[in-house]
mmCIF file of C-alpha atoms in Angstrom:
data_model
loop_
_atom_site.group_PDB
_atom_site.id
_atom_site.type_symbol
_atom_site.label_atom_id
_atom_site.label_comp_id
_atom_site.label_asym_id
_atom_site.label_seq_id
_atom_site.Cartn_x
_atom_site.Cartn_y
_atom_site.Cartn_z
ATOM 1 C CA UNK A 15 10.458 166.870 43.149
ATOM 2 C CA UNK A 16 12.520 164.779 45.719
ATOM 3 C CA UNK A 17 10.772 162.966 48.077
ATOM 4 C CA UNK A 18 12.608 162.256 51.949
ATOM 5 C CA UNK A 19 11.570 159.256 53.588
ATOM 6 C CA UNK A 20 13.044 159.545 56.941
ATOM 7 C CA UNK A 21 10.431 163.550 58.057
ATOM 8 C CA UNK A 22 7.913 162.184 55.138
ATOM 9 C CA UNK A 23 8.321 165.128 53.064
ATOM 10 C CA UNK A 24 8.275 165.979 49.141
ATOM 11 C CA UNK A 25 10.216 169.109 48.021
ATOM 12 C CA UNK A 26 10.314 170.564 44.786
ATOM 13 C CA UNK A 27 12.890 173.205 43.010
ATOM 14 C CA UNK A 28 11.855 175.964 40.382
ATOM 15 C CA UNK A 29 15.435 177.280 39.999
ATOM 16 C CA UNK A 30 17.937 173.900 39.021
ATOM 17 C CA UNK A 31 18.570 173.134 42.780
ATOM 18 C CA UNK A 32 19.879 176.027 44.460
ATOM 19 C CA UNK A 33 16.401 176.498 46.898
ATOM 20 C CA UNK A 34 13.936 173.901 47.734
ATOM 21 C CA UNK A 35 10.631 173.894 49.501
ATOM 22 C CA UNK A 36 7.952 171.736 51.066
ATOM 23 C CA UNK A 37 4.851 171.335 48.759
ATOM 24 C CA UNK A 38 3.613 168.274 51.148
ATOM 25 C CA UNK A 39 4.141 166.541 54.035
ATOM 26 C CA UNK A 40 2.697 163.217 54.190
ATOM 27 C CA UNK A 41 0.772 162.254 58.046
ATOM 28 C CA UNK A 42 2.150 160.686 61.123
ATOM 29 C CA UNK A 43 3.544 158.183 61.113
ATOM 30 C CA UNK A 44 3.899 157.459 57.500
ATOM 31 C CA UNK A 45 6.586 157.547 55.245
ATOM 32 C CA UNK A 46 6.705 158.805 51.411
ATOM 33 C CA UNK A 47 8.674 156.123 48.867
ATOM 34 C CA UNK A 48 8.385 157.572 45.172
ATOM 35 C CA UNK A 49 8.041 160.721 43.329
ATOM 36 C CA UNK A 50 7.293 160.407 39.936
ATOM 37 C CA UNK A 51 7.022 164.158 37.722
ATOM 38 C CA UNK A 52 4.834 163.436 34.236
ATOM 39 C CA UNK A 53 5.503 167.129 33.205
ATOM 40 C CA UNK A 54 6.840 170.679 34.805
ATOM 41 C CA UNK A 55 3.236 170.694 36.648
ATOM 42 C CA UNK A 56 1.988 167.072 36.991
ATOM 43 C CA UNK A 57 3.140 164.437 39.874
ATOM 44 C CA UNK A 58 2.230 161.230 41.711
ATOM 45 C CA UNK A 59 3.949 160.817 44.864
ATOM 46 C CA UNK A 60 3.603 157.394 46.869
ATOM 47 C CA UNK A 61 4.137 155.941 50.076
ATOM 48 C CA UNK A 62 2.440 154.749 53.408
ATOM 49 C CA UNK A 63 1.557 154.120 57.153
ATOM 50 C CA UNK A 64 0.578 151.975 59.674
ATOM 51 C CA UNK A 65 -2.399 152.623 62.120
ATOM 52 C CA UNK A 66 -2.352 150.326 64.962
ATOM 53 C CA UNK A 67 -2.633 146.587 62.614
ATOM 54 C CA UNK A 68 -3.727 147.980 59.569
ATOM 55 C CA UNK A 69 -1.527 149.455 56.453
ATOM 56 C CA UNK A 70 -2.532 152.313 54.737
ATOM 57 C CA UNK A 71 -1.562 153.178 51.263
ATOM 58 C CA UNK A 72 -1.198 156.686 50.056
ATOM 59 C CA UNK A 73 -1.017 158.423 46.865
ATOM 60 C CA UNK A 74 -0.730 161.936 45.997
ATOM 61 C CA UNK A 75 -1.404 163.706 42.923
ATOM 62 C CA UNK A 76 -0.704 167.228 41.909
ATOM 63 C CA UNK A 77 -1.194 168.885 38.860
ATOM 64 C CA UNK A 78 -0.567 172.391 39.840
ATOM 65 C CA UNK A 79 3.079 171.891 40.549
ATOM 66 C CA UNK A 80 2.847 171.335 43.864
ATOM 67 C CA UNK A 81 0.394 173.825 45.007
ATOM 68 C CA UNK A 82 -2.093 171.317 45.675
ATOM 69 C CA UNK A 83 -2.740 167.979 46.142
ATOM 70 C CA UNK A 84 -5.435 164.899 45.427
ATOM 71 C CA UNK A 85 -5.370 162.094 48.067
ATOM 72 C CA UNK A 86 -6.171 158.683 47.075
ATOM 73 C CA UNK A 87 -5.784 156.151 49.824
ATOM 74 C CA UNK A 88 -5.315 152.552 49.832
ATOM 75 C CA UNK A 89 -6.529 150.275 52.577
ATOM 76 C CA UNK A 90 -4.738 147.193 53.698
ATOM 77 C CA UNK A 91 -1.477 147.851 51.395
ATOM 78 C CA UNK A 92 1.741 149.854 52.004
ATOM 79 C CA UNK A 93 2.073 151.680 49.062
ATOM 80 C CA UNK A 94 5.876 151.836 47.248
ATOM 81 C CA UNK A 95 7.519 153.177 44.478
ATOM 82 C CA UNK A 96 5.356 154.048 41.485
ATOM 83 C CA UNK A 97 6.200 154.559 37.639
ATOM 84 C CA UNK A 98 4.137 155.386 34.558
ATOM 85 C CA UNK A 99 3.993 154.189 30.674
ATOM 86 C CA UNK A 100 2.198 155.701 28.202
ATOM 87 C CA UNK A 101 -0.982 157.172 30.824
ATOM 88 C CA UNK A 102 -0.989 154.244 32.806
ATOM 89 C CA UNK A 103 0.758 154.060 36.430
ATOM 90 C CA UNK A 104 2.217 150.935 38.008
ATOM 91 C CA UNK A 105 3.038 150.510 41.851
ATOM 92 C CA UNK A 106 4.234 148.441 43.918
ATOM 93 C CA UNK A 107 2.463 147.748 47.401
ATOM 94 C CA UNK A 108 2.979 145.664 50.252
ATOM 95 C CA UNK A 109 -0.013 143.770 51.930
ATOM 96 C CA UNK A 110 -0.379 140.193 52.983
ATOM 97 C CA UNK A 111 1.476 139.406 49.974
ATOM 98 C CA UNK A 112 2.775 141.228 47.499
ATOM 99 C CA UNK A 113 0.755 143.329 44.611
ATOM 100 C CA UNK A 114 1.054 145.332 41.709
ATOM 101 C CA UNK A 115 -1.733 148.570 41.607
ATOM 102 C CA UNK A 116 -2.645 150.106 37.968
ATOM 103 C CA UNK A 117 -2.962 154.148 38.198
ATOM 104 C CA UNK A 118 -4.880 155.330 35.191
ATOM 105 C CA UNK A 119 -4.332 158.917 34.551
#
């Protein structure tokens, strides 16, 4: 998976790079920051969006490679890069201040 920030897009490969496609598109206005793959067919991607004054937080789990995806959606943060350690997610988010969110997988 490779996520673009600038269309708010995640692509993934199945052949080492040489084609790409769109397995999701995040909504408008909103930006994607991290990709994270746990295995071939399991993924977290991050990121967020502003609607009017308010942030919105957005995270994005597949474990279908791609075919599919699970929204969870965080209210009042900006969501950022995300990593994971031993079943346990850590991200970074951006509210009034800033804040650390466990994922538990």
């Amino acid at each position: 998976f490779f996520v673009h920030t600038e269309g708010a897009f995640a692509v993934s490969t199945s052949n080492g790079g040489a084609t790409w496609k769109n397995v999701l598109t995040a909504p408008a206005g909103a930006s994607l920051m991290g990709a994270r793959m746990l295995s071939t067919t399991e993924a977290w991607v991050s990121g967020g969006g502003q609607d009017g004054r308010s942030l919105n937080g957005y995270y994005y789990h597949t474990t279908d490679g791609g075919n599919t995806w699970e929204l969870l959606k965080l209210a009042n943060a900006y969501s950022m890069d995300l990593s994971f350690n031993g079943g346990v997610g850590y991200s970074a988010a951006l509210n009034n201040a800033y804040s650390t969110i466990a994922i538990y997988n």
